Tab-separated table of C-alpha atoms in Angstrom:
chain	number	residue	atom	x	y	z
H	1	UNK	CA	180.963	177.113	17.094
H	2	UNK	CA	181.945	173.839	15.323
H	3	UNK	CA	182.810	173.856	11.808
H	4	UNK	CA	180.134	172.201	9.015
H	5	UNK	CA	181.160	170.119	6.903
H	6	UNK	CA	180.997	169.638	3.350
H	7	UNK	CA	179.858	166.623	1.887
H	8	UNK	CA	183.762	166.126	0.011
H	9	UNK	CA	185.540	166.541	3.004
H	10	UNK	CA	183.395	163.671	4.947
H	11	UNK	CA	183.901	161.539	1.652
H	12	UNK	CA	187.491	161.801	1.596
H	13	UNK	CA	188.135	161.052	5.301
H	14	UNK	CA	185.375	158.179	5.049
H	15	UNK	CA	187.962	156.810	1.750
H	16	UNK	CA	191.174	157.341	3.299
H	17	UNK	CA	190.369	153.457	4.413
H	18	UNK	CA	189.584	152.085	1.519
H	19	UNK	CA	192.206	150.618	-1.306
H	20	UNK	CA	191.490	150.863	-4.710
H	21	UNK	CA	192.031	149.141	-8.873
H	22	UNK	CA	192.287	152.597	-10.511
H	23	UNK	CA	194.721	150.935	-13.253
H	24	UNK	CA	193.242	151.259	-16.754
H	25	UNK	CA	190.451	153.699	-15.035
H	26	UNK	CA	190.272	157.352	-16.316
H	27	UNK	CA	189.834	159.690	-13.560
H	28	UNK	CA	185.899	159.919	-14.246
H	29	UNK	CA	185.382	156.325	-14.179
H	30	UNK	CA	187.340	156.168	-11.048
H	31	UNK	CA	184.582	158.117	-9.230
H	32	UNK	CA	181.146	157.538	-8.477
H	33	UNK	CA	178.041	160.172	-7.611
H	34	UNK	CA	176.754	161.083	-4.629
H	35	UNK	CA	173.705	162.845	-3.905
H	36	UNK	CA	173.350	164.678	-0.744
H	37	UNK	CA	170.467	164.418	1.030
H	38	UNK	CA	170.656	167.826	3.449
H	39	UNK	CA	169.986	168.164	6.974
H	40	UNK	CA	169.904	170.671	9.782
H	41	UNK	CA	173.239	172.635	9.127
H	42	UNK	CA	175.155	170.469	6.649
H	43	UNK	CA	174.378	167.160	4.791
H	44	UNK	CA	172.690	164.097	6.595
H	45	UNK	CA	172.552	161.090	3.595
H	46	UNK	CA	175.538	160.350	1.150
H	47	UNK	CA	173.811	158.592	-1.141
H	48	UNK	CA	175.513	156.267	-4.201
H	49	UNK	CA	174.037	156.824	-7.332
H	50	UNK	CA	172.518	153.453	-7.721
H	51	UNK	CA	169.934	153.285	-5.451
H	52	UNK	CA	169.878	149.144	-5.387
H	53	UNK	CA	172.603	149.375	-2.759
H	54	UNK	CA	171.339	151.403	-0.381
H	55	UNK	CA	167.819	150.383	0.015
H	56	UNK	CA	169.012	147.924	2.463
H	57	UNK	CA	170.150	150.869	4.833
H	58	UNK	CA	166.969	153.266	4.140
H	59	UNK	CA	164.102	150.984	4.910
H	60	UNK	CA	165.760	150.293	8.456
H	61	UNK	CA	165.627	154.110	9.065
H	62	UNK	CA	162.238	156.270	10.018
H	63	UNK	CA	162.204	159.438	11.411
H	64	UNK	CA	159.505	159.563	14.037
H	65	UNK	CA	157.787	162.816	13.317
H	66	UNK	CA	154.847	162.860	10.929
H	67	UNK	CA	156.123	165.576	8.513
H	68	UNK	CA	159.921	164.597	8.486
H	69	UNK	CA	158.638	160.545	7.491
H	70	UNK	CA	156.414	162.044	4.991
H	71	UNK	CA	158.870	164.015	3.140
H	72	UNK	CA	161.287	160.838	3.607
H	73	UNK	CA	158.809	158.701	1.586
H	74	UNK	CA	158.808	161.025	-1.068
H	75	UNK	CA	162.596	160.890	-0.959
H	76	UNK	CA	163.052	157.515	-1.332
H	77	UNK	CA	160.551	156.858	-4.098
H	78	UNK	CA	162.071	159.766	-5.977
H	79	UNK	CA	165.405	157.940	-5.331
H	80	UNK	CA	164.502	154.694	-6.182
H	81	UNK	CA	163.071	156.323	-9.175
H	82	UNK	CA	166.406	157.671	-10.382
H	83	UNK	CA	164.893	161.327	-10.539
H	84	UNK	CA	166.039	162.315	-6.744
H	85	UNK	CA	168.310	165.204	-8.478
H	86	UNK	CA	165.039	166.870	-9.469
H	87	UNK	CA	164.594	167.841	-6.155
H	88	UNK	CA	166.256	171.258	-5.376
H	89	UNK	CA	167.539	170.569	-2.025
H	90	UNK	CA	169.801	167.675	-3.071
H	91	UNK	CA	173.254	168.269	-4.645
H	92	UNK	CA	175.717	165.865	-6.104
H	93	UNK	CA	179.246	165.212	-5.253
H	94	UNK	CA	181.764	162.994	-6.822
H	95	UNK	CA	183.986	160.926	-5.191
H	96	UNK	CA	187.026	158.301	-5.716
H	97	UNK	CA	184.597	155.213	-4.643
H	98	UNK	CA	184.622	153.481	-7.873
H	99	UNK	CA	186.685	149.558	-7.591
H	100	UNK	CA	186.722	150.365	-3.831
H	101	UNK	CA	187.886	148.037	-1.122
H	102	UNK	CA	188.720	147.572	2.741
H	103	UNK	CA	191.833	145.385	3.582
H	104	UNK	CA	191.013	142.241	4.258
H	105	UNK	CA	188.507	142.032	1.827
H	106	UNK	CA	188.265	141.337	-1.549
H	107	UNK	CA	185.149	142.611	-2.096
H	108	UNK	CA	184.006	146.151	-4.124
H	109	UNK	CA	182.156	148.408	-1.473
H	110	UNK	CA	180.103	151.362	-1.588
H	111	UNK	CA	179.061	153.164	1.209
H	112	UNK	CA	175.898	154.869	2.312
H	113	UNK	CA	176.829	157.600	4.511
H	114	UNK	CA	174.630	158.862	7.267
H	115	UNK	CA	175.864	162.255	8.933
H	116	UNK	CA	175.606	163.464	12.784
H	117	UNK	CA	174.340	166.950	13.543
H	118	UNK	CA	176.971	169.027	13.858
H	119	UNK	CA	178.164	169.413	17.423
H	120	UNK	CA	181.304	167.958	19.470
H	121	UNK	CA	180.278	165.132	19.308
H	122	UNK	CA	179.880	164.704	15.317
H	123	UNK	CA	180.410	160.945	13.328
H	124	UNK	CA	179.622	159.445	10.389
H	125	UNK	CA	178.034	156.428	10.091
H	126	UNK	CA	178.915	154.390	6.796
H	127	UNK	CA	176.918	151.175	6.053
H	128	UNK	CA	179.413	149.385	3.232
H	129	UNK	CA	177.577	147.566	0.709
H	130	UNK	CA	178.727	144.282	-1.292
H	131	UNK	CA	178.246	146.215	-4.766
H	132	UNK	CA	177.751	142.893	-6.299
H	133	UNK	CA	175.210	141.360	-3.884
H	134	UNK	CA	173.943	144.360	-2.817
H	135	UNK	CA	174.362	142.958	0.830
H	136	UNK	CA	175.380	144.786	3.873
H	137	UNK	CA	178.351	143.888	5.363
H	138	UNK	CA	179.891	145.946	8.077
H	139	UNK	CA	179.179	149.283	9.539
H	140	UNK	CA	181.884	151.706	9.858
H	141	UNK	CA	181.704	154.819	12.069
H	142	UNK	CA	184.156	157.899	11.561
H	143	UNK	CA	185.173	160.586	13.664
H	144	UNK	CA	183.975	164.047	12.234
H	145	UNK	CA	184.897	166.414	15.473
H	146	UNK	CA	187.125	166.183	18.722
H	147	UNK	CA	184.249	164.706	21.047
H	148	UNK	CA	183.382	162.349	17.696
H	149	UNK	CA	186.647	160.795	18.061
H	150	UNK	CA	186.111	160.048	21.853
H	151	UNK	CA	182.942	158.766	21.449
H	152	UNK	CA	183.888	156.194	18.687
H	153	UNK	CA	187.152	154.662	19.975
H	154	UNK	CA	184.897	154.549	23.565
H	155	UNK	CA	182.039	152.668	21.517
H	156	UNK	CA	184.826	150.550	20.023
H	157	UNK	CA	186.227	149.951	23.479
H	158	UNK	CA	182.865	149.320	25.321
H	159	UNK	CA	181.867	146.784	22.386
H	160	UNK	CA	184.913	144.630	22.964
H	161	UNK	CA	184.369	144.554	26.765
H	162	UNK	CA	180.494	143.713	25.962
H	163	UNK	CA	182.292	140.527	23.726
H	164	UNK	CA	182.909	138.558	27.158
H	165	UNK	CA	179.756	139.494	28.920
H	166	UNK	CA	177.364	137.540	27.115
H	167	UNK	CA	174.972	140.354	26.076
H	168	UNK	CA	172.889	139.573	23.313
H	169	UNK	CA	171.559	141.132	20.197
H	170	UNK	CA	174.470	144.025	19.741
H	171	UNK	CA	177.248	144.774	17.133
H	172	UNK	CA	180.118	143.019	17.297
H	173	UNK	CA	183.649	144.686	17.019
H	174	UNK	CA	184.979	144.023	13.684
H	175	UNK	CA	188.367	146.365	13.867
H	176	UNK	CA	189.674	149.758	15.410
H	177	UNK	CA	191.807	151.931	13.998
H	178	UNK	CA	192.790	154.503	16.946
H	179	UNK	CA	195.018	156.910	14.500
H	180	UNK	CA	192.072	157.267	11.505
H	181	UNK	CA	189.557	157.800	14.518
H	182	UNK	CA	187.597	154.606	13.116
H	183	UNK	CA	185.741	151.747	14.018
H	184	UNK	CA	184.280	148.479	12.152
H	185	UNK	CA	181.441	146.488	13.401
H	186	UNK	CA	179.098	143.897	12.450
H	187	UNK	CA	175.228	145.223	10.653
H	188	UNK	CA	172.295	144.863	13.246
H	189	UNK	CA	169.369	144.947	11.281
H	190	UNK	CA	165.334	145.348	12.095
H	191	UNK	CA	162.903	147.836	11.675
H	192	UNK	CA	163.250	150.760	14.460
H	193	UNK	CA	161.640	150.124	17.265
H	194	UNK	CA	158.600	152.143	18.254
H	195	UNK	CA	157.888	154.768	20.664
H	196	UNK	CA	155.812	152.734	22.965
H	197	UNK	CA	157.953	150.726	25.920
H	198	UNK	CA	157.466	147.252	25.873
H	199	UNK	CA	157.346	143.807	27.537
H	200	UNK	CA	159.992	143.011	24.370
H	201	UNK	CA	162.102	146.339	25.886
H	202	UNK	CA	162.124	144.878	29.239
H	203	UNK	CA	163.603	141.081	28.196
H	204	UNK	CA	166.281	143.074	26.781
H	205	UNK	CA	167.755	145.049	29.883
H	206	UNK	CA	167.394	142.253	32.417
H	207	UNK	CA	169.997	140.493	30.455
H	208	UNK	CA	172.532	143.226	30.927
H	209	UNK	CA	175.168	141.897	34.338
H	210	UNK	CA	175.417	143.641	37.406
H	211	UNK	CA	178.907	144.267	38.039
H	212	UNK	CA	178.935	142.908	41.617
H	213	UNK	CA	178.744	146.412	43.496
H	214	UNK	CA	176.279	148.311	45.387
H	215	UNK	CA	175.407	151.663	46.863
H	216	UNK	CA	172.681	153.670	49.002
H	217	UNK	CA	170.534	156.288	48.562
H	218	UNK	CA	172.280	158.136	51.228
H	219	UNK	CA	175.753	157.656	49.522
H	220	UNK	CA	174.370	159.252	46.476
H	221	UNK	CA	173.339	162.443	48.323
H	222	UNK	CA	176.686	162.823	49.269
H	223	UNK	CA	178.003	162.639	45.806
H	224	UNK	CA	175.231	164.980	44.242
H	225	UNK	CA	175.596	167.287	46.916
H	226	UNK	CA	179.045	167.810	46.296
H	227	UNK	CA	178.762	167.491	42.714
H	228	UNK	CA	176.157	170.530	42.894
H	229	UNK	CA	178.373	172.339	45.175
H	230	UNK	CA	181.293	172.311	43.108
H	231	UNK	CA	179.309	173.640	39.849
H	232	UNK	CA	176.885	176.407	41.156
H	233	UNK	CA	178.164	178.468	38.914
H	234	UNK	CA	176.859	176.479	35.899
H	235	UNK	CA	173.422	176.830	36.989
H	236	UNK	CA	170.254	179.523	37.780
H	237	UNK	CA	169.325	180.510	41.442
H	238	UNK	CA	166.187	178.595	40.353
H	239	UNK	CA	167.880	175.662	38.947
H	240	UNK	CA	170.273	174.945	41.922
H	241	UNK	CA	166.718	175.063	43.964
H	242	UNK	CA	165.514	172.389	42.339
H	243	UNK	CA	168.605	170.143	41.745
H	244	UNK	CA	168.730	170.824	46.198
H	245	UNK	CA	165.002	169.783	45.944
H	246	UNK	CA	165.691	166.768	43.938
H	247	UNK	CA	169.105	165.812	46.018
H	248	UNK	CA	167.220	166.316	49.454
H	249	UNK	CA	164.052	163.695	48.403
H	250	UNK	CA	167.357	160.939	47.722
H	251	UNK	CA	167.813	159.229	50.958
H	252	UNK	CA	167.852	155.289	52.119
H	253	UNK	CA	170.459	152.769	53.373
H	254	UNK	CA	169.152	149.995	51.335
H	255	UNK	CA	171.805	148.762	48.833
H	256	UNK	CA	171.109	149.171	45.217
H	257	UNK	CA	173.019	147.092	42.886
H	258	UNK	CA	175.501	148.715	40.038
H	259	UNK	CA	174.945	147.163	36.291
H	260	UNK	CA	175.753	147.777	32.873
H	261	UNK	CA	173.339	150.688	31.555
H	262	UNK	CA	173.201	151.313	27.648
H	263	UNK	CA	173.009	155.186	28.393
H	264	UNK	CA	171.388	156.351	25.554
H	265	UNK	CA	168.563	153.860	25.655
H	266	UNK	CA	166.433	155.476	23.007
H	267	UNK	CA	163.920	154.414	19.846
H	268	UNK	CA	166.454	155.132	17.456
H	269	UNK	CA	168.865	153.542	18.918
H	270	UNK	CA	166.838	149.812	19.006
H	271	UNK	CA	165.758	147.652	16.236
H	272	UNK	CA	163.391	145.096	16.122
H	273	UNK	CA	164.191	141.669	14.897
H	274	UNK	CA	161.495	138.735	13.790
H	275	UNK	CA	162.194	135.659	13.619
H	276	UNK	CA	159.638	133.144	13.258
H	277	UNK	CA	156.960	133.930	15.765
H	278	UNK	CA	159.674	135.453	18.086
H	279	UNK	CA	160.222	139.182	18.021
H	280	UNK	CA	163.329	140.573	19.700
H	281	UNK	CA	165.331	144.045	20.061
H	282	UNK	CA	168.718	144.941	19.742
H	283	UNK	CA	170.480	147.758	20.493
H	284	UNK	CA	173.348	149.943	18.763
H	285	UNK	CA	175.187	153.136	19.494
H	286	UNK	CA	177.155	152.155	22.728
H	287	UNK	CA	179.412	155.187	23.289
H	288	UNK	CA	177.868	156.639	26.008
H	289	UNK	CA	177.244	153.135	28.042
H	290	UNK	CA	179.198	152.911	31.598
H	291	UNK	CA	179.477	149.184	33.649
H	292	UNK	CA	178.464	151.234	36.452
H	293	UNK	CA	175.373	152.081	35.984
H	294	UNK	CA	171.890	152.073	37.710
H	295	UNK	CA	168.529	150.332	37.765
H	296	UNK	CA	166.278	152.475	35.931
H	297	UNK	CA	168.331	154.786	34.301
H	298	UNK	CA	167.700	153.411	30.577
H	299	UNK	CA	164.125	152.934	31.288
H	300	UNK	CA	164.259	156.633	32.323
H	301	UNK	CA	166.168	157.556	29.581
H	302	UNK	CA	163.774	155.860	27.096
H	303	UNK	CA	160.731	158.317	28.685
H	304	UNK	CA	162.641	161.340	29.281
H	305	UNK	CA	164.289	161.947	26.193
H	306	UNK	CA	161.276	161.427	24.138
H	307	UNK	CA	158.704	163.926	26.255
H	308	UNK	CA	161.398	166.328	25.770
H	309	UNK	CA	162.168	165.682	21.912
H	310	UNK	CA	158.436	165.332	20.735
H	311	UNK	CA	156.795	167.365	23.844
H	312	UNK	CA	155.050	164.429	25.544
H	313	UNK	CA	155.236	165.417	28.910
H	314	UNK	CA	152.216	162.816	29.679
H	315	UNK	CA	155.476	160.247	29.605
H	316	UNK	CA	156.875	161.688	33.029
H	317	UNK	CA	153.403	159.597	34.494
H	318	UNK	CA	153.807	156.715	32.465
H	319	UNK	CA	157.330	156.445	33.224
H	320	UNK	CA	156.303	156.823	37.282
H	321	UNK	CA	153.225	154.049	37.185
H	322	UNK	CA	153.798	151.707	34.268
H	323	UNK	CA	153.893	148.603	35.440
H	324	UNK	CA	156.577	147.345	33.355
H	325	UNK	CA	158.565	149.848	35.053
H	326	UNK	CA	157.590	148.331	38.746
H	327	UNK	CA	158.203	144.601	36.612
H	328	UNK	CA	161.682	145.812	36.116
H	329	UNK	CA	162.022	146.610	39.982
H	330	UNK	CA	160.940	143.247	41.230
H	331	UNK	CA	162.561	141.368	38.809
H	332	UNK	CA	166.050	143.399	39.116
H	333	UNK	CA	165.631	142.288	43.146
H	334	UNK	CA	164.649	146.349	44.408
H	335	UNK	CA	161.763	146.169	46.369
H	336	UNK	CA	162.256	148.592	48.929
H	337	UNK	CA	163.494	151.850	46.851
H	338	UNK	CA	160.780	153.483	45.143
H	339	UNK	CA	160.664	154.341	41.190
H	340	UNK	CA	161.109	158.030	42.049
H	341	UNK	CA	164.104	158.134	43.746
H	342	UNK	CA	165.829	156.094	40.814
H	343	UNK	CA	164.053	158.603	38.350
H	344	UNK	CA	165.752	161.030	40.188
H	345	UNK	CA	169.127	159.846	40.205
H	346	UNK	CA	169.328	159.231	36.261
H	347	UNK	CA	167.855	163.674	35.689
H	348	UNK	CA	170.673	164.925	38.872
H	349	UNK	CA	173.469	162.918	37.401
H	350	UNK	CA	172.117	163.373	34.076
H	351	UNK	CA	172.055	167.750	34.965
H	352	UNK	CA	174.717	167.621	37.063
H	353	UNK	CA	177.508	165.539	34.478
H	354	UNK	CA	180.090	167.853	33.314
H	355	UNK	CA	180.494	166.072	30.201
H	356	UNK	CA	179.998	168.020	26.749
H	357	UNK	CA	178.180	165.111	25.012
H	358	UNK	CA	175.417	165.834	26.932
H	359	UNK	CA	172.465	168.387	25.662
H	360	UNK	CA	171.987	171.618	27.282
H	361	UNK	CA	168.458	171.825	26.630
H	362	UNK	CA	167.649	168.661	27.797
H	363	UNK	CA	169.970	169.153	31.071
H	364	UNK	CA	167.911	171.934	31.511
H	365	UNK	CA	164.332	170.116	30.967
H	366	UNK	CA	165.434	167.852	33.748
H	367	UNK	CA	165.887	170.401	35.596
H	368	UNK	CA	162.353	171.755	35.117
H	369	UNK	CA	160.665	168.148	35.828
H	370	UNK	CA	162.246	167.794	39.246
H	371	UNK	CA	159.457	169.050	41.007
H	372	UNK	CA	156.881	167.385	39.431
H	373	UNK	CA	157.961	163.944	39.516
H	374	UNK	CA	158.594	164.274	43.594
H	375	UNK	CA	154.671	165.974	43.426
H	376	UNK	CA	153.494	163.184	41.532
């Protein structure tokens, strides 16, 4: 089980990179209040006491069930109200944050703190405000757990790599710090994207390069079968059926080009920018994006993850006849592989990866939607 935790001990890791002008400061006026907005086993928002600085963060964040936005209406206005501490829930903390600043900048920052569920894979996301103009101006992520650490310095990594590709409408890598287990990057702002897959959602993935290699349907049976055979152990009788099911419908000697993929190609993970009359996304969170990749997969990913999440399994048709989807096909140079077998490949690799990062429910709803997409 991984440890929770508390709201103090993710504040004083988050300020172990900051400097600060305590000279002439009591210890009280050296710290500042936090309230702590809770979540599903420990706290989700670190929130400054002055709520001017972090409205900038909270209005690009929406969760997307009904309830959960509801009650995070109320928590804002109550926040933005100054009587947020009237709410039972919420506790305060105080931290060392007062005259705060990151080298390299001469600047007083605050940061708003949003917390990862609890799991290996656990960050913390800080948003440091300007506490004079109130302005955003980096983001900076911090490990929480052992597969947190992985993931950020592999973000870090991935985003420095994406700095020569030409890829549009991403962070930039602002700094790295391998021994803290942190990372600095540039604010991508917009409103979150919605559920619905779009035209907008398309222009955005047929930028990402191809990385000059291709493969068969054929030579992916081989891997999956071996993958499959090597794990049995990790799954049902009924499970391995299907995954053998799914593995057996995979065949074709036409080459499929290998491209950047985002790999967690989700809602949450893509904001919507205006400008003018000209809307476009971008996309954050790259830690679990691979240069070897496959057409499809965050097209799949965007469909898959959210019928399992918010029990839409009308999605799994959608994903199989939109005609976005077949837009994609054409326009990515596949015309004779159909959508299902490239569905396919993202759920078997998807069920079949070894790594922890990845869900065990949703491995296991994969699993379970084998058989109807090949029906379908």
């Amino acid at each position: 089980m991984e440890k929770i935790l508390t709201a103090s001990s993710i504040l004083i890791k988050i300020g172990s990179s900051f400097t600060r002008e305590t000279q002439g400061l009591t210890k009280e006026e050296g710290c500042r209040h936090f309230f702590i907005i809770p979540g599903n086993n420990g706290p989700r928002w670190l929130l400054p006491d002055n709520s001017n600085l972090a409205c900038c963060v909270l209005k690009d964040w929406q969760p997307y069930s009904l309830l959960s936005l509801l009650k995070w209406i109320l928590i804002q206005k109550l926040y933005s109200l100054n009587l947020i501490s009237m709410v039972p829930s919420i506790g305060v903390v105080n931290a060392p944050f007062n005259n705060c600043k990151v080298p390299g900048n001469d600047d007083e920052l605050i940061p708003v703190i949003y917390v990862g569920t609890p799991g290996y894979q656990q960050k913390a996301v800080a948003t440091l405000i300007n506490t004079t103009s109130g302005e955003a101006v980096s983001v900076m992520k911090t490990a929480l757990s052992e597969g947190g650490a992985s993931s950020v310095l592999k973000e870090a990594r991935m985003l420095d790599y994406l700095s020569h590709t030409g890829v549009k409408n991403i962070p930039r890598l602002l700094a790295i710090d391998e021994h803290k287990q942190q990372s600095w990057q540039s604010v991508v702002s917009g409103k979150p994207s919605s559920k619905k897959f779009s035209q907008l959602h398309i222009n955005w993935l047929l930028q990402l390069p191809h990385n000059g290699e291709h493969i068969t349907l054929d030579q992916q049976n081989t891997q999956l079968a071996e993958r499959l055979e090597s794990n049995r152990d990790k799954f049902t009788r009924s499970q391995q059926d299907r995954l053998e099911q799914g593995i057996s419908y995979i065949k074709g000697n036409s080459l499929i080009p290998l491209l950047l993929v985002h790999g967690d190609f989700a809602p949450w993970n893509i904001k919507v920018q205006s400008n003018l009359d000209k809307q476009e996304i971008a996309v954050i969170d790259w830690e679990d994006a691979r240069i070897d990749g496959l057409p499809l997969w965050d097209i799949s990913h965007f469909y898959l993850i959210q019928a399992h999440l918010f029990n839409t399994p009308e999605l799994i048709t959608d994903l199989l006849s939109n005609s976005l989807t077949h837009s994609y096909m054409e326009k990515c140079g596949i015309t004779d592989v159909d959508v299902k077998s490239l569905v396919l490949l993202y759920i078997l690799f998807s069920s079949l990866n070894n790594s922890k990062n990845t869900d065990e429910h949703y491995k296991n709803y994969l699993i379970q939607t084998i058989s109807r997409i090949i029906k379908q």
